[in-house]
């Protein structure tokens, strides 16, 4: 398990997974970290606004496919946002049973009615999603 860094202002999505493990060479987009991080990693998120569309080819929501911890460096100063989707984040059915996905201190903002949409429960997926210390606006 590693910590990868994300900075919407000074990051780059062309750095490697190993490079993103240094605060000096962070990713730019949260979804880039999701695409390259491994299950159990922590994503340390610098203050800023993070649009899902900042990541090339992304839908207008943050679609998470790995069991990660998203942790803001300063509570509610990192904001995940979506402009037109019904939800800001979607937890995918591709998470393994028993997996844990945590959002800690990351604020969420959007025009939709839900902050996080967890799909797969009806299909029998047994994973845990925790959102704590997070504001919704």
N, CA, C and O atoms as a MOPAC input file, in Angstrom:
PM7 MOZYME 1SCF
protein

 N      0.84500 1    -1.17900 1     0.00000 1
 C      0.00000 1     0.00000 1     0.00000 1
 C      0.88800 1     1.23900 1     0.00000 1
 O      1.88900 1     1.31700 1     0.71200 1
 N      0.48900 1     2.19500 1    -0.81700 1
 C      1.28200 1     3.41300 1    -0.98300 1
 C      0.38600 1     4.63600 1    -0.81900 1
 O     -0.84000 1     4.53500 1    -0.80600 1
 N      1.02100 1     5.77500 1    -0.69800 1
 C      0.31100 1     7.05000 1    -0.74200 1
 C      0.66500 1     7.71500 1    -2.05500 1
 O      1.84000 1     7.88600 1    -2.37900 1
 N     -0.35400 1     8.09000 1    -2.81000 1
 C     -0.13600 1     8.87000 1    -4.02700 1
 C     -0.70400 1    10.26200 1    -3.78700 1
 O     -1.67300 1    10.43400 1    -3.04700 1
 N     -0.09500 1    11.24100 1    -4.41700 1
 C     -0.46400 1    12.63800 1    -4.19500 1
 C     -1.19200 1    13.19400 1    -5.40600 1
 O     -0.89200 1    12.84600 1    -6.54800 1
 N     -2.16200 1    14.07200 1    -5.13200 1
 C     -2.98200 1    14.67500 1    -6.18800 1
 C     -3.05300 1    16.17400 1    -5.92700 1
 O     -3.35000 1    16.61000 1    -4.81500 1
 N     -2.77400 1    16.96100 1    -6.97400 1
 C     -2.78700 1    18.42200 1    -6.87000 1
 C     -3.37400 1    18.98400 1    -8.15900 1
 O     -2.74400 1    18.90600 1    -9.21300 1
 N     -4.57200 1    19.54800 1    -8.08100 1
 C     -5.26700 1    20.03300 1    -9.28300 1
 C     -4.56300 1    21.21100 1    -9.94900 1
 O     -4.80200 1    21.47700 1   -11.12700 1
 N     -3.71300 1    21.91500 1    -9.23200 1
 C     -3.02100 1    23.07400 1    -9.79200 1
 C     -1.63100 1    22.72700 1   -10.30900 1
 O     -1.26800 1    23.11000 1   -11.42100 1
 N     -0.85900 1    22.00800 1    -9.51500 1
 C      0.54200 1    21.75100 1    -9.85700 1
 C      0.83400 1    20.32400 1   -10.29600 1
 O      1.98700 1    19.98500 1   -10.56300 1
 N     -0.19700 1    19.48200 1   -10.37300 1
 C      0.00900 1    18.09000 1   -10.73700 1
 C      0.03400 1    17.86800 1   -12.24100 1
 O     -0.26300 1    18.76600 1   -13.02900 1
 N      0.39700 1    16.64500 1   -12.61600 1
 C      0.42400 1    16.24200 1   -14.03000 1
 C     -0.04700 1    14.79900 1   -14.13700 1
 O      0.38000 1    13.94100 1   -13.36500 1
 N     -0.92200 1    14.53800 1   -15.08600 1
 C     -1.39300 1    13.16800 1   -15.28000 1
 C     -0.46600 1    12.35900 1   -16.17600 1
 O     -0.77300 1    11.22100 1   -16.53000 1
 N      0.67500 1    12.95200 1   -16.54500 1
 C      1.64500 1    12.20100 1   -17.32900 1
 C      2.75800 1    11.61200 1   -16.45200 1
 O      3.65100 1    10.93800 1   -16.96500 1
 N      2.71600 1    11.85800 1   -15.13900 1
 C      3.70500 1    11.23100 1   -14.25900 1
 C      3.32200 1     9.76800 1   -14.04600 1
 O      2.17000 1     9.38300 1   -14.24300 1
 N      4.28800 1     8.97200 1   -13.64800 1
 C      4.03400 1     7.55200 1   -13.39900 1
 C      3.47600 1     7.35300 1   -11.99300 1
 O      3.50700 1     8.26200 1   -11.16300 1
 N      2.97700 1     6.17100 1   -11.74500 1
 C      2.47500 1     5.80100 1   -10.42200 1
 C      3.57200 1     5.97400 1    -9.36900 1
 O      3.30900 1     6.49000 1    -8.28200 1
 N      4.78800 1     5.55100 1    -9.67900 1
 C      5.90200 1     5.68300 1    -8.73100 1
 C      6.20700 1     7.15300 1    -8.48400 1
 O      6.42700 1     7.54600 1    -7.33800 1
 N      6.22600 1     7.97800 1    -9.53200 1
 C      6.49100 1     9.40400 1    -9.36000 1
 C      5.41400 1    10.06900 1    -8.50800 1
 O      5.72200 1    10.94900 1    -7.70400 1
 N      4.16300 1     9.66500 1    -8.67100 1
 C      3.05000 1    10.27300 1    -7.93600 1
 C      3.08300 1     9.93500 1    -6.44700 1
 O      2.30000 1    10.48700 1    -5.67400 1
 N      3.96500 1     9.04800 1    -6.03900 1
 C      4.12300 1     8.74100 1    -4.62200 1
 C      4.98100 1     9.78000 1    -3.90200 1
 O      5.23600 1     9.66000 1    -2.70400 1
 N      5.42100 1    10.79300 1    -4.63500 1
 C      6.16800 1    11.89900 1    -4.04600 1
 C      5.31800 1    13.16700 1    -4.12000 1
 O      4.72000 1    13.44000 1    -5.16000 1
 N      5.25200 1    13.94900 1    -3.03200 1
 C      4.49300 1    15.20700 1    -3.07600 1
 C      5.04000 1    16.18600 1    -4.11000 1
 O      4.34300 1    17.11800 1    -4.51200 1
 N      6.28300 1    15.98100 1    -4.54200 1
 C      6.89600 1    16.87400 1    -5.53200 1
 C      6.40400 1    16.60200 1    -6.94700 1
 O      6.52000 1    17.46700 1    -7.81500 1
 N      5.85100 1    15.40600 1    -7.19600 1
 C      5.39200 1    15.04700 1    -8.55000 1
 C      4.01100 1    14.39200 1    -8.48300 1
 O      3.87600 1    13.20400 1    -8.77800 1
 N      2.98900 1    15.15300 1    -8.10100 1
 C      1.64400 1    14.57100 1    -7.93400 1
 C      0.89500 1    14.42700 1    -9.25800 1
 O      1.25400 1    15.02900 1   -10.27000 1
 N     -0.15700 1    13.60900 1    -9.21600 1
 C     -1.12400 1    13.58000 1   -10.31000 1
 C     -1.93100 1    14.87700 1   -10.27300 1
 O     -1.93600 1    15.59100 1    -9.27000 1
 N     -2.60900 1    15.16800 1   -11.37900 1
 C     -3.49800 1    16.32800 1   -11.45300 1
 C     -4.94100 1    15.93600 1   -11.11100 1
 O     -5.62800 1    16.66600 1   -10.39700 1
 N     -5.39400 1    14.79700 1   -11.61400 1
 C     -6.79800 1    14.39000 1   -11.49700 1
 C     -6.96600 1    13.20900 1   -10.53700 1
 O     -6.14600 1    12.29100 1   -10.50700 1
 N     -8.03300 1    13.25300 1    -9.76400 1
 C     -8.35600 1    12.15000 1    -8.86400 1
 C     -8.57000 1    10.86600 1    -9.66800 1
 O     -8.14800 1     9.79200 1    -9.23900 1
 N     -9.21200 1    10.96600 1   -10.81400 1
 C     -9.48200 1     9.76300 1   -11.60500 1
 C     -8.21300 1     9.15200 1   -12.18800 1
 O     -8.17900 1     7.94800 1   -12.43900 1
 N     -7.17300 1     9.94400 1   -12.41000 1
 C     -5.89100 1     9.38500 1   -12.84600 1
 C     -5.31800 1     8.51700 1   -11.72800 1
 O     -4.78800 1     7.43600 1   -11.98200 1
 N     -5.42800 1     8.99500 1   -10.49600 1
 C     -4.95800 1     8.19300 1    -9.36500 1
 C     -5.75300 1     6.89700 1    -9.27000 1
 O     -5.17800 1     5.83200 1    -9.04300 1
 N     -7.07200 1     6.98000 1    -9.44300 1
 C     -7.91500 1     5.78900 1    -9.41400 1
 C     -7.49700 1     4.79400 1   -10.49600 1
 O     -7.51100 1     3.58500 1   -10.26800 1
 N     -7.13200 1     5.29400 1   -11.65300 1
 C     -6.78300 1     4.42400 1   -12.77500 1
 C     -5.45000 1     3.70300 1   -12.56500 1
 O     -5.22900 1     2.63900 1   -13.14200 1
 N     -4.56200 1     4.27000 1   -11.74800 1
 C     -3.24300 1     3.65600 1   -11.62200 1
 C     -2.92600 1     3.13400 1   -10.22100 1
 O     -2.03500 1     2.29800 1   -10.07000 1
 N     -3.61800 1     3.59800 1    -9.21900 1
 C     -3.34500 1     3.16000 1    -7.85400 1
 C     -3.74800 1     1.70000 1    -7.66200 1
 O     -4.50800 1     1.14100 1    -8.45400 1
 N     -3.23400 1     1.10500 1    -6.61400 1
 C     -3.60400 1    -0.27200 1    -6.31300 1
 C     -4.52500 1    -0.28600 1    -5.09000 1
 O     -4.51600 1     0.64400 1    -4.28400 1
 N     -5.29900 1    -1.32600 1    -4.96800 1
 C     -6.23500 1    -1.44400 1    -3.84400 1
 C     -5.49900 1    -1.26300 1    -2.53700 1
 O     -4.43400 1    -1.84100 1    -2.32100 1
 N     -6.08300 1    -0.44700 1    -1.65900 1
 C     -5.49300 1    -0.18900 1    -0.36300 1
 C     -4.67000 1     1.08200 1    -0.30200 1
 O     -4.28400 1     1.51100 1     0.78500 1
 N     -4.39100 1     1.69900 1    -1.45500 1
 C     -3.61900 1     2.94200 1    -1.47500 1
 C     -4.40800 1     4.09300 1    -0.87100 1
 O     -5.63900 1     4.07700 1    -0.84300 1
 N     -3.67900 1     5.08900 1    -0.38800 1
 C     -4.26600 1     6.33400 1     0.07600 1
 C     -3.92600 1     7.41800 1    -0.93300 1
 O     -2.77500 1     7.54800 1    -1.35000 1
 N     -4.91800 1     8.18600 1    -1.32200 1
 C     -4.72400 1     9.32200 1    -2.22200 1
 C     -4.78000 1    10.58300 1    -1.38000 1
 O     -5.83800 1    10.94200 1    -0.86400 1
 N     -3.64800 1    11.25500 1    -1.24000 1
 C     -3.55400 1    12.47900 1    -0.45000 1
 C     -3.85100 1    13.65200 1    -1.37600 1
 O     -3.11000 1    13.90400 1    -2.32700 1
 N     -4.94400 1    14.37100 1    -1.09300 1
 C     -5.45900 1    15.36700 1    -2.03300 1
 C     -5.21200 1    16.77700 1    -1.50300 1
 O     -5.65700 1    17.13600 1    -0.41300 1
 N     -4.48900 1    17.57200 1    -2.30600 1
 C     -4.16100 1    18.95600 1    -1.97400 1
 C     -5.41100 1    19.82000 1    -2.16400 1
 O     -6.30200 1    19.46600 1    -2.93700 1
 N     -5.47400 1    20.93800 1    -1.46600 1
 C     -6.58400 1    21.88600 1    -1.61500 1
 C     -6.80900 1    22.21400 1    -3.08300 1
 O     -5.85100 1    22.41100 1    -3.83100 1
 N     -8.06700 1    22.27400 1    -3.49800 1
 C     -8.39700 1    22.63100 1    -4.87400 1
 C     -9.72500 1    22.02800 1    -5.27600 1
 O    -10.37300 1    21.32800 1    -4.49800 1
 N    -10.11900 1    22.31300 1    -6.50500 1
 C    -11.35600 1    21.77600 1    -7.06900 1
 C    -10.99200 1    20.71800 1    -8.09500 1
 O    -10.11500 1    20.92400 1    -8.93500 1
 N    -11.67000 1    19.58900 1    -8.01900 1
 C    -11.37400 1    18.44200 1    -8.87200 1
 C    -12.61100 1    18.06300 1    -9.66900 1
 O    -13.57200 1    17.51900 1    -9.12700 1
 N    -12.57600 1    18.35800 1   -10.96300 1
 C    -13.64800 1    17.97700 1   -11.87300 1
 C    -13.32100 1    16.61700 1   -12.46000 1
 O    -12.16400 1    16.34600 1   -12.78000 1
 N    -14.31100 1    15.76300 1   -12.60600 1
 C    -14.04400 1    14.47100 1   -13.23100 1
 C    -13.57600 1    14.66100 1   -14.66600 1
 O    -12.79600 1    13.85900 1   -15.18000 1
 N    -14.04600 1    15.71400 1   -15.31100 1
 C    -13.67500 1    15.95400 1   -16.70600 1
 C    -12.25000 1    16.46000 1   -16.85200 1
 O    -11.78400 1    16.65700 1   -17.97500 1
 N    -11.53500 1    16.67800 1   -15.73200 1
 C    -10.11600 1    17.02900 1   -15.80900 1
 C     -9.29100 1    15.85500 1   -16.30900 1
 O     -8.15800 1    16.03000 1   -16.75600 1
 N     -9.85700 1    14.66700 1   -16.23400 1
 C     -9.16200 1    13.46500 1   -16.66200 1
 C     -9.69400 1    13.06200 1   -18.03500 1
 O    -10.89400 1    12.83400 1   -18.18800 1
 N     -8.84500 1    12.97400 1   -19.00100 1
 C     -9.22500 1    12.73600 1   -20.39200 1
 C    -10.17100 1    11.55000 1   -20.54400 1
 O     -9.87800 1    10.44300 1   -20.09200 1
 N    -11.28900 1    11.79300 1   -21.17700 1
 C    -12.25000 1    10.73200 1   -21.46700 1
 C    -13.16200 1    10.37600 1   -20.32000 1
 O    -13.95200 1     9.43800 1   -20.43100 1
 N    -13.07300 1    11.10500 1   -19.21000 1
 C    -13.88300 1    10.77500 1   -18.03600 1
 C    -15.31900 1    11.24700 1   -18.20900 1
 O    -15.56500 1    12.24600 1   -18.88600 1
 N    -16.26600 1    10.54400 1   -17.60800 1
 C    -17.65300 1    11.00700 1   -17.59700 1
 C    -17.78400 1    12.17300 1   -16.62500 1
 O    -16.81700 1    12.52300 1   -15.94900 1
 N    -18.94300 1    12.76500 1   -16.54800 1
 C    -19.13000 1    13.88800 1   -15.63500 1
 C    -19.48200 1    13.41200 1   -14.22900 1
 O    -20.44700 1    13.87700 1   -13.62300 1
 N    -18.69900 1    12.49800 1   -13.73800 1
 C    -18.73900 1    12.08600 1   -12.33200 1
 C    -17.44400 1    11.32200 1   -12.07000 1
 O    -16.77300 1    10.90000 1   -13.01200 1
 N    -17.10000 1    11.14800 1   -10.84000 1
 C    -15.89500 1    10.42500 1   -10.46100 1
 C    -16.27200 1     8.95000 1   -10.30500 1
 O    -16.97100 1     8.58600 1    -9.36000 1
 N    -15.81100 1     8.10500 1   -11.22700 1
 C    -16.14900 1     6.68400 1   -11.20800 1
 C    -14.98300 1     5.91700 1   -10.59200 1
 O    -13.91600 1     5.81300 1   -11.19700 1
 N    -15.18300 1     5.38800 1    -9.41000 1
 C    -14.10900 1     4.71500 1    -8.68800 1
 C    -14.20200 1     3.20800 1    -8.85300 1
 O    -15.26900 1     2.61800 1    -8.68400 1
 N    -13.07200 1     2.59000 1    -9.18400 1
 C    -13.03800 1     1.16000 1    -9.46700 1
 C    -12.06900 1     0.40000 1    -8.56900 1
 O    -11.89900 1    -0.80900 1    -8.72300 1
 N    -11.43700 1     1.09600 1    -7.63900 1
 C    -10.48300 1     0.45100 1    -6.74600 1
 C    -10.81300 1     0.80000 1    -5.29800 1
 O    -11.37900 1     1.85700 1    -5.02000 1
 N    -10.46100 1    -0.08500 1    -4.38800 1
 C    -10.66000 1     0.16200 1    -2.96100 1
 C     -9.55800 1     1.10600 1    -2.48900 1
 O     -8.42500 1     0.68400 1    -2.25500 1
 N     -9.89600 1     2.37400 1    -2.35300 1
 C     -8.93000 1     3.41100 1    -2.00000 1
 C     -9.41000 1     4.21100 1    -0.80400 1
 O    -10.56700 1     4.11500 1    -0.39400 1
 N     -8.49800 1     5.00400 1    -0.25100 1
 C     -8.85400 1     6.04900 1     0.69800 1
 C     -8.52000 1     7.37400 1     0.04800 1
 O     -7.36700 1     7.62200 1    -0.30400 1
 N     -9.52100 1     8.23200 1    -0.11500 1
 C     -9.30600 1     9.59100 1    -0.60000 1
 C     -9.26600 1    10.48100 1     0.62300 1
 O    -10.26400 1    10.60900 1     1.33300 1
 N     -8.12200 1    11.09900 1     0.87700 1
 C     -7.97700 1    11.88600 1     2.09500 1
 C     -7.48100 1    13.28600 1     1.76200 1
 O     -6.40700 1    13.46200 1     1.18800 1
 N     -8.28800 1    14.28200 1     2.13600 1
 C     -7.89600 1    15.66900 1     1.92600 1
 C     -6.78300 1    16.03100 1     2.89800 1
 O     -6.81100 1    15.62700 1     4.06100 1
 N     -5.80500 1    16.79200 1     2.42000 1
 C     -4.74600 1    17.24600 1     3.32000 1
 C     -5.29500 1    18.23300 1     4.34700 1
 O     -4.81000 1    18.29200 1     5.47800 1
 N     -6.31400 1    19.01200 1     3.94900 1
 C     -7.00400 1    19.93400 1     4.85400 1
 C     -8.49800 1    19.71200 1     4.66400 1
 O     -9.01200 1    19.85900 1     3.55500 1
 N     -9.19400 1    19.36300 1     5.73300 1
 C    -10.61100 1    18.99600 1     5.64800 1
 C    -11.43900 1    20.02100 1     4.89100 1
 O    -11.40300 1    21.21700 1     5.18200 1
 N    -12.18500 1    19.52200 1     3.91500 1
 C    -13.12500 1    20.27500 1     3.09500 1
 C    -12.49100 1    21.38600 1     2.26000 1
 O    -13.18600 1    22.29300 1     1.80200 1
 N    -11.17900 1    21.31700 1     2.06300 1
 C    -10.50100 1    22.27200 1     1.18600 1
 C    -10.17600 1    21.65300 1    -0.16400 1
 O     -9.74400 1    22.34800 1    -1.08300 1
 N    -10.38300 1    20.35900 1    -0.28400 1
 C    -10.32300 1    19.66500 1    -1.56800 1
 C    -11.76600 1    19.32700 1    -1.91500 1
 O    -12.47000 1    18.71800 1    -1.11000 1
 N    -12.21400 1    19.71800 1    -3.10700 1
 C    -13.62200 1    19.58000 1    -3.47600 1
 C    -13.74400 1    18.76900 1    -4.76400 1
 O    -13.22100 1    19.16400 1    -5.80700 1
 N    -14.44800 1    17.61800 1    -4.68300 1
 C    -14.80300 1    16.85700 1    -5.88400 1
 C    -16.11300 1    17.42700 1    -6.39100 1
 O    -17.05100 1    17.62800 1    -5.62000 1
 N    -16.17700 1    17.68800 1    -7.69100 1
 C    -17.41000 1    18.26200 1    -8.21700 1
 C    -17.79400 1    17.64200 1    -9.55500 1
 O    -16.95400 1    17.12400 1   -10.29100 1
 N    -19.07500 1    17.71100 1    -9.84000 1
 C    -19.62200 1    17.28500 1   -11.12500 1
 C    -20.65000 1    18.33400 1   -11.52000 1
 O    -21.35500 1    18.86600 1   -10.66300 1
 N    -20.73700 1    18.62900 1   -12.79200 1
 C    -21.61600 1    19.71700 1   -13.21200 1
 C    -22.96500 1    19.27000 1   -13.73700 1
 O    -23.91700 1    20.05000 1   -13.71600 1
 N    -23.07700 1    18.03100 1   -14.20900 1
 C    -24.37000 1    17.63900 1   -14.77200 1
 C    -24.85200 1    16.25300 1   -14.35900 1
 O    -26.00700 1    15.91000 1   -14.60900 1
 N    -24.01200 1    15.46400 1   -13.74700 1
 C    -24.43500 1    14.11700 1   -13.36400 1
 C    -25.36100 1    14.16200 1   -12.15100 1
 O    -25.41300 1    15.16300 1   -11.43500 1
 N    -26.08100 1    13.08200 1   -11.93000 1
 C    -26.96100 1    12.98300 1   -10.76700 1
 C    -26.17400 1    12.80100 1    -9.47800 1
 O    -26.71800 1    12.97400 1    -8.38700 1
 N    -24.91000 1    12.45700 1    -9.59500 1
 C    -24.09000 1    12.18000 1    -8.42400 1
 C    -22.66300 1    12.63100 1    -8.71500 1
 O    -22.25600 1    12.71600 1    -9.87400 1
 N    -21.90900 1    12.91600 1    -7.66400 1
 C    -20.52000 1    13.35100 1    -7.80800 1
 C    -19.60300 1    12.14700 1    -7.97300 1
 O    -18.68800 1    12.17900 1    -8.79600 1
 N    -19.83200 1    11.08400 1    -7.20200 1
 C    -18.98500 1     9.90200 1    -7.27000 1
 C    -19.79700 1     8.64100 1    -7.39800 1
 O    -20.90200 1     8.54400 1    -6.86700 1
 N    -19.24700 1     7.67200 1    -8.10600 1
 C    -19.90200 1     6.37600 1    -8.27600 1
 C    -18.91200 1     5.29400 1    -7.89100 1
 O    -17.80000 1     5.25000 1    -8.41800 1
 N    -19.30300 1     4.43200 1    -6.98900 1
 C    -18.46800 1     3.31700 1    -6.57200 1
 C    -18.86900 1     2.12100 1    -7.42000 1
 O    -20.03100 1     1.71700 1    -7.42200 1
 N    -17.91900 1     1.56200 1    -8.13000 1
 C    -18.19100 1     0.54300 1    -9.12400 1
 C    -18.33000 1    -0.85900 1    -8.54000 1
 O    -17.80300 1    -1.15600 1    -7.46900 1
 N    -19.04400 1    -1.70600 1    -9.25800 1
 C    -19.19400 1    -3.11400 1    -8.86800 1
 C    -17.90000 1    -3.89000 1    -9.05900 1
 O    -17.81600 1    -5.04700 1    -8.64800 1
 N    -16.88400 1    -3.27700 1    -9.67800 1
 C    -15.64300 1    -4.02200 1    -9.88100 1
 C    -14.78900 1    -4.10500 1    -8.61500 1
 O    -13.75700 1    -4.77500 1    -8.61700 1
 N    -15.20200 1    -3.43500 1    -7.53100 1
 C    -14.51000 1    -3.61500 1    -6.26000 1
 C    -14.75500 1    -5.03600 1    -5.76200 1
 O    -15.86000 1    -5.56400 1    -5.88600 1
 N    -13.73600 1    -5.63800 1    -5.20800 1
 C    -13.87600 1    -6.99700 1    -4.69200 1
 C    -14.72700 1    -7.00800 1    -3.42300 1
 O    -14.73700 1    -6.03600 1    -2.66900 1
 N    -15.43400 1    -8.10600 1    -3.19300 1
 C    -16.20000 1    -8.23700 1    -1.95500 1
 C    -15.27400 1    -8.03600 1    -0.75900 1
 O    -14.13200 1    -8.49500 1    -0.76100 1
 N    -15.77400 1    -7.35700 1     0.24300 1
 C    -14.99000 1    -7.08500 1     1.43600 1
 C    -14.11200 1    -5.85000 1     1.32800 1
 O    -13.46100 1    -5.46700 1     2.30000 1
 N    -14.08500 1    -5.21800 1     0.15100 1
 C    -13.26100 1    -4.03400 1    -0.04500 1
 C    -13.84100 1    -2.83800 1     0.68600 1
 O    -15.05100 1    -2.73800 1     0.88600 1
 N    -12.96000 1    -1.93800 1     1.08000 1
 C    -13.38600 1    -0.71900 1     1.75300 1
 C    -12.96700 1     0.48100 1     0.91400 1
 O    -11.83800 1     0.54900 1     0.42900 1
 N    -13.87600 1     1.41100 1     0.75300 1
 C    -13.59800 1     2.64800 1     0.03700 1
 C    -13.93100 1     3.78500 1     0.99400 1
 O    -15.04600 1     3.86000 1     1.50900 1
 N    -12.95800 1     4.67700 1     1.23400 1
 C    -13.14800 1     5.73600 1     2.21000 1
 C    -12.87600 1     7.09900 1     1.59800 1
 O    -11.89000 1     7.29000 1     0.88500 1
 N    -13.75600 1     8.03700 1     1.88300 1
 C    -13.55000 1     9.44000 1     1.54200 1
 C    -13.49300 1    10.18500 1     2.86600 1
 O    -14.45200 1    10.17000 1     3.63700 1
 N    -12.36000 1    10.84000 1     3.12700 1
 C    -12.15600 1    11.50800 1     4.41000 1
 C    -11.77400 1    12.97000 1     4.20100 1
 O    -10.68200 1    13.27200 1     3.71900 1
 N    -12.67900 1    13.87200 1     4.56500 1
 C    -12.38900 1    15.29500 1     4.51800 1
 C    -12.47900 1    15.93700 1     3.15300 1
 O    -12.14500 1    17.11100 1     2.99700 1
 N    -12.92900 1    15.18000 1     2.15800 1
 C    -13.06200 1    15.72600 1     0.80800 1
 C    -14.49800 1    16.21700 1     0.64200 1
 O    -15.44100 1    15.43300 1     0.74500 1
 N    -14.66100 1    17.50300 1     0.38800 1
 C    -15.99100 1    18.06700 1     0.18200 1
 C    -16.50800 1    17.64100 1    -1.18400 1
 O    -15.72600 1    17.33700 1    -2.08500 1
 N    -17.82000 1    17.62300 1    -1.33300 1
 C    -18.44200 1    17.26000 1    -2.60200 1
 C    -19.43600 1    18.33000 1    -3.00500 1
 O    -20.16900 1    18.86300 1    -2.17100 1
 N    -19.45200 1    18.63800 1    -4.28900 1
 C    -20.32100 1    19.68900 1    -4.78300 1
 C    -20.82300 1    19.29700 1    -6.16400 1
 O    -20.08900 1    18.69900 1    -6.95100 1
 N    -22.07500 1    19.63500 1    -6.45400 1
 C    -22.59500 1    19.32700 1    -7.77200 1
 C    -24.05300 1    19.70000 1    -7.88700 1
 O    -24.69600 1    20.09500 1    -6.91400 1
 N    -24.56400 1    19.56600 1    -9.10100 1
 C    -25.95500 1    19.89900 1    -9.35900 1
 C    -26.87000 1    18.71200 1    -9.12900 1
 O    -28.09100 1    18.86200 1    -9.16200 1
 N    -26.30800 1    17.53900 1    -8.89600 1
 C    -27.10600 1    16.33600 1    -8.69900 1
 C    -27.70100 1    16.25300 1    -7.31100 1
 O    -27.52800 1    17.15000 1    -6.48600 1
 N    -28.40400 1    15.16000 1    -7.06700 1
 C    -29.09700 1    14.96900 1    -5.80300 1
 C    -28.33700 1    14.07800 1    -4.83500 1
 O    -28.72600 1    13.95400 1    -3.67400 1
 N    -27.25000 1    13.45100 1    -5.29800 1
 C    -26.52100 1    12.52500 1    -4.44300 1
 C    -25.03200 1    12.84900 1    -4.48900 1
 O    -24.50200 1    13.27700 1    -5.51400 1
 N    -24.37600 1    12.63700 1    -3.36100 1
 C    -22.93000 1    12.81500 1    -3.33100 1
 C    -22.24900 1    11.56600 1    -3.88400 1
 O    -21.46600 1    11.65200 1    -4.83000 1
 N    -22.54200 1    10.41000 1    -3.30100 1
 C    -21.91500 1     9.16000 1    -3.71600 1
 C    -22.99800 1     8.13900 1    -4.00900 1
 O    -23.91500 1     7.92900 1    -3.21500 1
 N    -22.87000 1     7.51300 1    -5.15900 1
 C    -23.80600 1     6.47500 1    -5.55500 1
 C    -23.04900 1     5.16600 1    -5.56700 1
 O    -22.07300 1     5.01100 1    -6.30100 1
 N    -23.49600 1     4.22300 1    -4.75500 1
 C    -22.85100 1     2.92200 1    -4.65200 1
 C    -23.68300 1     1.92400 1    -5.43100 1
 O    -24.81300 1     1.62000 1    -5.05000 1
 N    -23.12900 1     1.41200 1    -6.52200 1
 C    -23.86900 1     0.42100 1    -7.28700 1
 C    -23.35800 1    -0.96700 1    -6.93000 1
 O    -22.22300 1    -1.12500 1    -6.48200 1
 N    -24.18300 1    -1.94600 1    -7.12800 1
 C    -23.76700 1    -3.32100 1    -6.93300 1
 C    -24.32400 1    -3.98200 1    -5.68900 1
 O    -24.26200 1    -5.20600 1    -5.58200 1
 N    -24.86600 1    -3.22500 1    -4.74100 1
 C    -25.39100 1    -3.84100 1    -3.52700 1
 C    -26.46800 1    -4.87200 1    -3.85900 1
 O    -26.50000 1    -5.95300 1    -3.27100 1
 N    -27.33700 1    -4.54000 1    -4.79000 1
 C    -28.40900 1    -5.47100 1    -5.13600 1
 C    -27.87700 1    -6.71000 1    -5.81800 1
 O    -28.52300 1    -7.75700 1    -5.81300 1
 N    -26.69100 1    -6.59200 1    -6.40800 1
 C    -26.09600 1    -7.74500 1    -7.06400 1
 C    -25.31300 1    -8.61600 1    -6.07700 1
 O    -24.71300 1    -9.61800 1    -6.46800 1
 N    -25.32000 1    -8.23300 1    -4.80100 1
 C    -24.67000 1    -9.05300 1    -3.79400 1
 C    -23.26400 1    -8.62200 1    -3.42400 1
 O    -22.60000 1    -9.30800 1    -2.64800 1
 N    -22.79100 1    -7.50600 1    -3.95600 1
 C    -21.44500 1    -7.05700 1    -3.60300 1
 C    -21.40700 1    -6.70900 1    -2.11400 1
 O    -22.34000 1    -6.09600 1    -1.59500 1
 N    -20.34700 1    -7.09500 1    -1.44000 1
 C    -20.23400 1    -6.85000 1    -0.00700 1
 C    -19.06900 1    -5.94300 1     0.32400 1
 O    -18.13200 1    -6.37000 1     0.99800 1
 N    -19.10300 1    -4.72500 1    -0.12500 1
 C    -18.02000 1    -3.80800 1     0.19400 1
 C    -18.54200 1    -2.63800 1     1.01200 1
 O    -19.73700 1    -2.34300 1     1.01900 1
 N    -17.62800 1    -1.98900 1     1.69100 1
 C    -17.98500 1    -0.92800 1     2.61700 1
 C    -17.54000 1     0.42500 1     2.07700 1
 O    -16.39600 1     0.58800 1     1.65400 1
 N    -18.44300 1     1.38500 1     2.09400 1
 C    -18.13100 1     2.74400 1     1.67300 1
 C    -18.32000 1     3.64600 1     2.88400 1
 O    -19.37600 1     3.64100 1     3.51700 1
 N    -17.27900 1     4.42400 1     3.20300 1
 C    -17.33600 1     5.35400 1     4.32200 1
 C    -17.04700 1     6.75400 1     3.81000 1
 O    -16.04600 1     6.98300 1     3.13000 1
 N    -17.93000 1     7.68900 1     4.14100 1
 C    -17.68400 1     9.09500 1     3.86400 1
 C    -17.73200 1     9.79800 1     5.21500 1
 O    -18.73300 1     9.73200 1     5.92800 1
 N    -16.62300 1    10.48000 1     5.56000 1
 C    -16.57900 1    11.14900 1     6.85800 1
 C    -15.88600 1    12.50200 1     6.73100 1
 O    -15.06900 1    12.71800 1     5.83600 1
 N    -16.22500 1    13.39500 1     7.63600 1
 C    -15.62200 1    14.72500 1     7.67500 1
 C    -15.75800 1    15.46800 1     6.34900 1
 O    -14.86700 1    16.22800 1     5.97000 1
 N    -16.85700 1    15.25600 1     5.65000 1
 C    -17.02900 1    15.83600 1     4.31500 1
 C    -18.29700 1    16.66700 1     4.23800 1
 O    -19.35300 1    16.24700 1     4.71000 1
 N    -18.19200 1    17.83200 1     3.65000 1
 C    -19.35000 1    18.70500 1     3.43700 1
 C    -19.92800 1    18.47900 1     2.05600 1
 O    -19.22300 1    18.05000 1     1.14300 1
 N    -21.20700 1    18.76700 1     1.90200 1
 C    -21.89500 1    18.71600 1     0.61200 1
 C    -22.46100 1    20.09700 1     0.33300 1
 O    -23.11900 1    20.69400 1     1.18500 1
 N    -22.20200 1    20.59300 1    -0.85300 1
 C    -22.79300 1    21.88800 1    -1.21500 1
 C    -23.27200 1    21.86700 1    -2.64900 1
 O    -23.79900 1    22.86600 1    -3.13900 1

